[in-house]
């Protein structure tokens, strides 16, 4: 299977005064094409830091991270990915359409194709009637949906979602989950970080579990859960084992 | 280049949708028109004074605006998190910085052109005669100065907060503009290491006073020679490139970690 995302022996430490905190301690994993992979771990385990290395926000002390075969530090590695964070970062003075236009321009999508694609995306995320309103007037759920639309503008091969349903009401969560399931059916590779374990269990094919900056488990969801009642049960047990080991 | 222009367009859009630009333009127009109504010592204010004060206002307001707007660009992107949106797109960090500079500089030049139009219109209506091409030269060098100031403010805010970066840029501009040109006068009274230190400051500091040619219009000194004009613009471009280059080096290595539980 073709590897879309590959992380090898990532090491990263942060200095807080005289103290040094090891945020990532030899993190390695691979994500195959077409898979939906859940990235889970407790708060402070290194999930967001790993995502930030993958997206080139931070350079690791050592180790490599490649997206579609290219080093994450290169701008071109980001041309075939889409990213949605927990709090979509939008230019509030723009309208929804202008924001998507900007995104499409940064991906060098031609003018003719841009319009068609943006209309389709606005329709998919149910924001067509709000496209000409300033983003500053959008609700939390609408922000998340315009965020998802911008992540899909370039028709990405890999989608990186960082807690995409966090803080949404049940209806908003359901809408986003349906969109993700739709993308999964389209064969997109999705790398999905979330605290919502039931969501991960429903949506993902595989999981990667991180704790204390180390990968502690990875594999197909059904295989890992085994005879446990659900993913949450398995997650808590795995954390306990890791705690005892540490 | 396409990415640079795209980022510049977002800066223009932001400038148009924020109110501060309109307020400053209105202030400039208000003060310039106010001058025409002043009755000093029982007689009208001479039109040369209107030109003098109008151009001085244009200089002060455009520099203040460049510093304030330049200083908020990157810190605003970081504070609002939009920097993360940008960094996940296929755009080089230096392209982003250049786009910010281009958008801001061209916006400032546009606003400055309106300042000049207001001042020229008002002084012409009062019957003031001047060489238009000299005013064009003044405007060109003034625009170059704004390019340097914008690059400076982007540079300072990459390692300082918005407030501190803006203040540092303001102080640096004032020192370079008012203090550095007077160093040769001080050198006459100094010797030894002080003289060496002052000479070093003089030769290493940006000479922003070279870009202020208002006196040529006001005193009818005529046009600058083309060699001097090109040389001054080349010096301005060099200063801009130095500040943008330094900013680019810092920006490329900068870590962004909002939201991470470090």
XYZ file of C-alpha atoms in Angstrom:
508
model
C 0.000 0.000 0.000
C 1.222 3.467 -0.890
C 2.364 5.485 2.125
C 0.900 8.985 2.251
C 2.291 10.131 5.565
C 5.465 8.903 7.217
C 7.024 9.973 10.478
C 10.361 8.506 11.573
C 12.000 8.849 14.981
C 10.770 12.375 15.720
C 12.482 13.961 18.705
C 11.509 17.374 20.009
C 12.240 19.116 23.301
C 11.116 22.471 24.618
C 13.059 24.501 27.108
C 11.186 26.199 29.950
C 13.871 28.206 31.729
C 16.414 25.644 32.972
C 14.013 22.722 32.525
C 13.736 20.735 29.348
C 10.504 19.001 28.421
C 10.611 16.179 25.920
C 7.475 16.692 23.845
C 8.203 13.961 21.265
C 10.367 10.967 22.049
C 11.068 8.899 18.952
C 7.630 9.129 17.357
C 7.303 6.901 14.271
C 4.281 5.835 12.238
C 2.942 5.484 8.710
C -0.430 6.233 7.187
C -1.430 4.301 4.069
C -3.396 5.699 1.146
C -7.176 5.700 1.527
C -7.097 4.960 5.265
C -8.878 6.920 7.976
C -6.551 6.975 10.939
C -7.434 8.258 14.388
C -4.660 9.883 16.384
C -5.533 9.678 20.058
C -3.922 10.392 23.384
C -4.502 12.251 26.636
C -3.967 16.021 26.958
C -0.287 16.941 26.745
C 0.639 13.603 25.153
C 2.146 15.198 22.025
C -0.767 14.965 19.551
C -0.898 18.632 18.600
C 2.910 18.913 18.642
C 3.136 15.980 16.196
C 0.554 17.642 13.950
C 2.481 20.910 14.125
C 5.665 19.145 13.018
C 3.738 17.487 10.181
C 2.433 20.844 9.041
C 5.808 22.554 9.267
C 4.921 24.933 12.131
C 7.796 23.528 14.197
C 11.026 21.889 13.098
C 11.894 18.721 15.060
C 15.261 18.369 16.848
C 15.802 15.163 14.883
C 13.862 12.684 12.803
C 11.938 13.116 9.596
C 8.346 13.715 8.582
C 7.207 13.351 4.992
C 3.881 14.141 3.384
C 3.327 12.375 0.080
C 7.047 11.674 -0.116
C 8.183 15.261 0.454
C 9.746 16.725 3.591
C 7.176 18.679 5.589
C 9.412 21.746 5.684
C 8.910 22.311 1.939
C 5.976 24.465 0.821
C 5.192 22.106 -2.063
C 4.538 19.202 0.359
C 1.414 21.071 1.431
C -0.057 21.381 -2.050
C -1.947 18.078 -1.824
C -3.109 18.235 1.777
C -6.030 19.881 3.549
C -5.980 20.905 7.201
C -8.756 21.756 9.598
C -7.986 22.745 13.170
C -10.133 22.749 16.274
C -10.639 26.501 15.870
C -10.642 27.310 12.136
C -8.501 30.372 11.701
C -10.326 32.685 9.324
C -9.869 36.278 8.238
C -12.941 37.736 9.939
C -13.107 40.760 7.625
C -13.625 38.496 4.610
C -16.839 36.886 3.453
C -17.019 33.104 3.294
C -16.617 33.183 -0.478
C -13.627 35.550 -0.346
C -11.958 33.256 2.185
C -12.375 30.241 -0.086
C -11.204 32.347 -3.070
C -8.028 33.207 -1.160
C -7.448 29.549 -0.313
C -7.983 28.499 -3.929
C -5.599 31.203 -5.180
C -2.887 29.952 -2.815
C -3.317 26.505 -4.382
C -3.015 28.128 -7.845
C -6.426 26.909 -8.965
C -7.509 28.576 -12.215
C -10.213 31.237 -12.086
C -12.760 29.180 -14.003
C -12.235 26.084 -11.879
C -12.182 28.186 -8.701
C -15.750 29.398 -9.053
C -17.146 25.992 -9.858
C -15.311 24.310 -7.003
C -16.195 26.978 -4.439
C -19.895 26.882 -5.378
C -19.874 23.094 -4.972
C -18.081 23.234 -1.623
C -20.349 25.959 -0.252
C -23.258 23.768 -1.204
C -21.733 20.687 0.434
C -21.116 22.475 3.735
C -24.544 24.158 3.544
C -23.195 27.702 3.497
C -24.295 28.887 0.049
C -26.818 31.317 1.519
C -24.164 32.783 3.847
C -21.349 32.978 1.288
C -21.545 36.756 0.987
C -21.699 37.428 4.723
C -18.610 38.396 6.687
C -17.035 35.500 8.599
C -17.193 37.666 11.735
C -20.952 37.037 11.760
C -20.671 33.216 11.522
C -21.659 30.875 14.367
C -19.192 28.290 15.773
C -20.694 25.526 13.645
C -20.592 27.669 10.493
C -16.942 28.518 11.180
C -16.109 24.838 11.417
C -17.909 24.156 8.143
C -16.210 27.013 6.261
C -12.965 25.665 7.759
C -13.710 22.231 6.345
C -14.577 23.786 2.970
C -11.189 25.556 2.833
C -9.479 22.273 3.718
C -11.143 20.684 0.680
C -10.616 23.462 -1.868
C -7.604 21.738 -3.463
C -9.310 18.327 -3.528
C -6.571 17.019 -1.187
C -5.215 13.485 -1.125
C -4.629 13.753 2.607
C -6.848 15.518 5.130
C -5.430 16.375 8.528
C -8.180 17.114 11.041
C -7.269 18.347 14.511
C -10.219 17.781 16.839
C -12.691 18.995 14.199
C -15.829 18.501 16.306
C -14.533 19.920 19.570
C -16.851 22.547 21.054
C -19.667 21.929 18.572
C -23.248 21.216 19.585
C -24.607 17.718 18.771
C -26.119 18.891 15.481
C -22.879 20.586 14.419
C -20.920 17.437 15.349
C -23.268 15.290 13.329
C -22.908 17.526 10.261
C -19.107 17.440 10.412
C -19.084 13.667 11.027
C -21.335 13.107 8.003
C -19.012 15.204 5.866
C -16.009 13.200 7.072
C -17.786 9.916 6.326
C -18.611 11.239 2.865
C -14.926 12.057 2.298
C -13.950 8.604 3.504
C -16.300 7.055 0.934
C -14.581 9.169 -1.733
C -11.337 7.384 -0.832
C -9.548 10.300 0.838
C -6.820 9.574 3.351
C -7.810 11.137 6.655
C -5.553 11.664 9.663
C -7.852 12.526 12.468
C -6.975 13.702 15.989
C -9.828 13.734 18.491
C -10.833 13.253 22.106
C -14.204 11.898 20.988
C -13.354 8.202 21.141
C -16.818 7.054 20.037
C -16.347 9.198 16.924
C -12.923 7.679 16.251
C -14.346 4.191 16.737
C -17.158 4.881 14.270
C -15.172 6.669 11.594
C -11.609 5.298 11.649
C -10.026 2.173 10.170
C -6.901 2.382 12.292
C -5.713 4.163 15.399
C -2.385 5.491 16.588
C -2.142 6.125 20.309
C 0.373 8.513 21.817
C 1.284 9.127 25.464
C 4.207 11.041 26.990
C 5.501 11.837 23.503
C 5.767 8.149 22.526
C 3.586 5.992 20.283
C 2.238 3.278 22.556
C -0.190 1.417 20.287
C -1.097 1.360 16.624
C -3.184 -0.873 14.396
C -6.688 -1.568 13.030
C -9.462 -0.402 15.390
C -11.282 -3.771 15.584
C -8.029 -5.657 16.151
C -6.901 -3.375 18.968
C -10.252 -3.279 20.751
C -10.489 -7.084 20.548
C -12.831 -8.350 23.249
C -13.042 -4.985 25.081
C -16.501 -3.367 25.086
C -15.391 -0.235 23.242
C -12.464 2.001 22.299
C -12.774 4.085 25.463
C -12.300 0.985 27.601
C -9.291 -0.064 25.554
C -7.850 3.480 25.661
C -8.032 3.698 29.468
C -6.447 0.253 29.887
C -3.637 1.081 27.488
C -2.970 4.321 29.371
C -2.869 2.476 32.682
C -0.366 -0.024 31.278
C 1.770 2.843 29.967
C 1.627 4.567 33.360
C 2.820 1.405 35.093
C 5.582 0.944 32.534
C 6.746 4.553 33.007
C 5.001 35.982 -7.626
C 1.319 34.890 -7.738
C 1.374 34.034 -4.021
C 2.986 37.386 -3.171
C 0.235 39.252 -5.034
C -2.476 37.110 -3.402
C -1.183 38.013 0.072
C -0.869 41.679 -0.961
C -4.526 41.604 -2.030
C -5.593 40.375 1.423
C -3.703 43.324 2.949
C -5.546 45.755 0.633
C -8.883 44.172 1.514
C -8.132 44.486 5.208
C -7.078 48.130 4.785
C -10.268 48.938 2.896
C -12.497 47.252 5.465
C -10.844 48.801 8.503
C -11.749 52.324 9.438
C -8.316 53.763 10.375
C -7.269 54.588 6.805
C -10.425 56.615 6.184
C -10.036 58.436 9.497
C -6.474 59.477 8.672
C -7.424 60.604 5.152
C -10.315 62.625 6.574
C -7.996 64.183 9.164
C -5.492 65.143 6.475
C -8.218 66.729 4.322
C -9.740 68.489 7.339
C -6.435 70.043 8.511
C -5.458 71.091 4.994
C -8.810 72.777 4.350
C -8.675 74.314 7.816
C -5.402 76.043 6.851
C -7.160 77.844 4.026
C -9.563 79.437 6.480
C -6.907 80.676 8.939
C -6.623 84.441 9.029
C -3.105 85.136 10.387
C -2.365 88.734 11.351
C -5.347 89.974 9.365
C -4.224 88.436 6.098
C -4.717 85.061 4.412
C -2.162 82.313 5.092
C 0.315 82.328 2.161
C -0.267 79.367 -0.160
C 3.386 78.253 0.301
C 2.596 77.684 3.994
C -0.355 75.533 3.038
C 1.933 73.459 0.831
C 4.603 73.328 3.587
C 2.244 72.242 6.350
C 0.208 70.013 4.035
C 3.328 68.089 2.931
C 4.581 67.907 6.512
C 1.220 66.385 7.526
C 1.468 63.941 4.629
C 4.952 62.883 5.828
C 3.975 62.538 9.478
C 0.663 60.783 8.902
C 1.977 58.401 6.250
C 4.948 57.380 8.409
C 2.762 56.971 11.504
C 0.299 54.896 9.480
C 3.060 52.736 7.981
C 4.514 52.043 11.425
C 1.133 51.292 13.020
C -0.179 49.122 10.191
C 3.160 47.405 9.597
C 3.503 46.584 13.277
C 0.153 44.850 13.482
C 0.476 42.600 10.416
C 2.385 39.590 11.745
C 1.331 39.837 15.442
C -2.323 39.962 14.287
C -1.829 36.871 12.147
C -0.333 35.059 15.147
C -2.941 36.302 17.631
C -5.907 35.415 15.418
C -4.293 32.123 14.374
C -4.582 32.909 10.651
C -0.831 32.315 10.415
C -1.656 28.586 10.839
C -4.093 28.764 7.939
C -1.372 30.362 5.782
C 1.417 27.985 6.843
C -0.642 24.944 5.851
C -0.845 26.227 2.289
C 1.834 25.785 -0.386
C 3.359 29.191 0.178
C 6.916 29.877 1.254
C 7.252 31.919 4.433
C 9.368 34.516 2.653
C 6.710 34.868 -0.067
C 4.175 35.557 2.681
C 6.409 38.236 4.180
C 7.017 39.839 0.778
C 3.268 39.790 0.101
C 2.647 41.586 3.394
C 5.293 44.173 2.545
C 4.011 44.699 -1.005
C 0.376 45.006 0.080
C 1.137 47.415 2.850
C 3.619 49.504 0.898
C 1.397 49.821 -2.165
C -1.580 50.629 0.068
C 0.427 53.330 1.834
C 1.616 54.763 -1.485
C -2.006 54.877 -2.676
C -3.134 56.657 0.495
C -0.143 58.989 0.219
C -1.088 59.846 -3.373
C -4.471 60.963 -2.029
C -2.695 63.118 0.606
C -0.642 64.757 -2.147
C -3.730 65.312 -4.323
C -5.524 67.042 -1.458
C -2.531 69.293 -0.675
C -1.886 70.074 -4.352
C -5.555 70.798 -5.023
C -5.870 73.137 -2.060
C -2.617 75.037 -2.757
C -3.384 75.359 -6.479
C -6.802 76.763 -5.621
C -4.981 79.437 -3.570
C -2.854 80.344 -6.597
C 0.456 78.691 -5.531
C 2.816 77.988 -8.425
C 5.343 75.117 -8.255
C 7.102 72.746 -10.600
C 4.888 69.651 -10.817
C 7.793 67.358 -11.748
C 9.646 68.344 -8.575
C 6.572 67.332 -6.590
C 6.570 64.003 -8.464
C 10.202 63.478 -7.396
C 9.306 64.347 -3.799
C 6.464 61.821 -3.971
C 8.722 59.087 -5.419
C 11.322 59.461 -2.680
C 8.605 59.720 -0.035
C 7.143 56.437 -1.360
C 10.568 54.823 -1.125
C 10.821 56.003 2.491
C 7.467 54.338 3.250
C 8.797 51.083 1.763
C 11.745 51.185 4.176
C 9.538 52.024 7.170
C 7.114 49.164 6.387
C 10.043 46.719 6.062
C 11.457 47.979 9.388
C 8.151 47.527 11.207
C 7.700 43.989 9.825
C 11.260 43.193 10.948
C 10.837 44.524 14.503
C 7.518 42.748 15.117
C 9.044 39.365 14.307
C 10.817 39.328 17.629
C 8.856 41.946 19.594
C 5.168 42.299 20.440
C 2.961 44.554 18.309
C 3.215 47.467 20.765
C 6.944 47.084 21.368
C 7.644 46.531 17.658
C 5.678 49.622 16.684
C 7.393 51.727 19.347
C 10.846 50.415 18.391
C 10.194 51.203 14.718
C 8.904 54.679 15.586
C 11.944 55.484 17.745
C 14.352 54.051 15.162
C 12.767 56.101 12.368
C 12.894 59.306 14.441
C 16.548 58.676 15.419
C 17.573 57.937 11.836
C 15.648 60.921 10.516
C 16.536 63.544 13.116
C 19.642 62.422 15.017
C 21.841 60.642 12.441
C 22.064 63.637 10.008
C 23.361 65.802 12.913
C 26.204 63.473 13.875
C 28.792 65.365 11.739
C 28.093 68.471 13.884
C 28.833 66.455 17.043
C 32.009 64.970 15.564
C 33.609 68.415 15.613
C 33.541 68.298 19.447
C 34.537 64.664 19.952
C 37.766 62.699 19.692
C 39.086 59.197 20.428
C 36.650 56.272 20.798
C 33.626 58.563 20.983
C 34.469 60.026 17.614
C 34.970 56.507 16.172
C 31.682 55.295 17.676
C 29.769 58.291 16.310
C 31.347 57.831 12.874
C 30.341 54.161 12.887
C 26.762 55.062 13.849
C 26.707 57.698 11.124
C 27.889 55.378 8.350
C 25.958 52.285 9.446
C 22.591 53.909 10.175
C 19.933 54.333 7.505
C 19.904 57.936 6.240
C 16.173 58.496 6.009
C 16.603 62.257 5.647
C 17.754 61.647 2.049
C 14.187 60.720 1.133
C 12.721 64.018 2.311
C 12.967 66.460 -0.600
C 10.104 68.768 0.409
C 12.412 71.778 0.545
C 12.992 71.523 -3.209
C 9.313 72.248 -3.877
C 8.898 74.819 -1.130
C 11.995 76.861 -1.984
C 11.849 76.349 -5.752
C 15.252 74.609 -5.901
C 14.284 72.692 -9.011
C 14.563 69.033 -9.891
C 17.105 66.554 -8.582
C 19.622 65.263 -11.129
C 18.583 61.865 -12.476
C 21.822 60.271 -11.172
C 21.132 61.432 -7.617
C 17.486 60.376 -7.836
C 18.342 56.881 -9.096
C 21.157 56.566 -6.542
C 18.820 57.529 -3.691
C 16.144 55.078 -4.870
C 18.791 52.340 -5.158
C 19.894 53.121 -1.585
C 16.250 52.901 -0.464
C 15.826 49.558 -2.212
C 19.000 48.283 -0.546
C 17.748 49.310 2.916
C 14.368 47.701 2.225
C 16.062 44.509 1.043
C 18.262 44.410 4.169
C 15.311 44.733 6.561
C 13.147 42.288 4.595
C 16.077 39.854 4.290
C 16.682 39.931 8.056
C 12.946 39.573 8.698
C 12.859 36.620 6.281
C 15.678 34.829 8.112
C 13.904 35.236 11.470
C 10.488 34.331 10.060
C 11.760 31.161 8.372
C 13.118 29.840 11.667
C 10.199 30.952 13.805
C 8.238 28.203 15.581
C 4.473 28.501 15.842
C 2.854 26.430 18.562
C -0.534 27.897 19.449
C -2.780 25.382 21.173
C -0.099 22.760 21.734
C 0.155 21.373 25.250
C 3.861 21.760 25.553
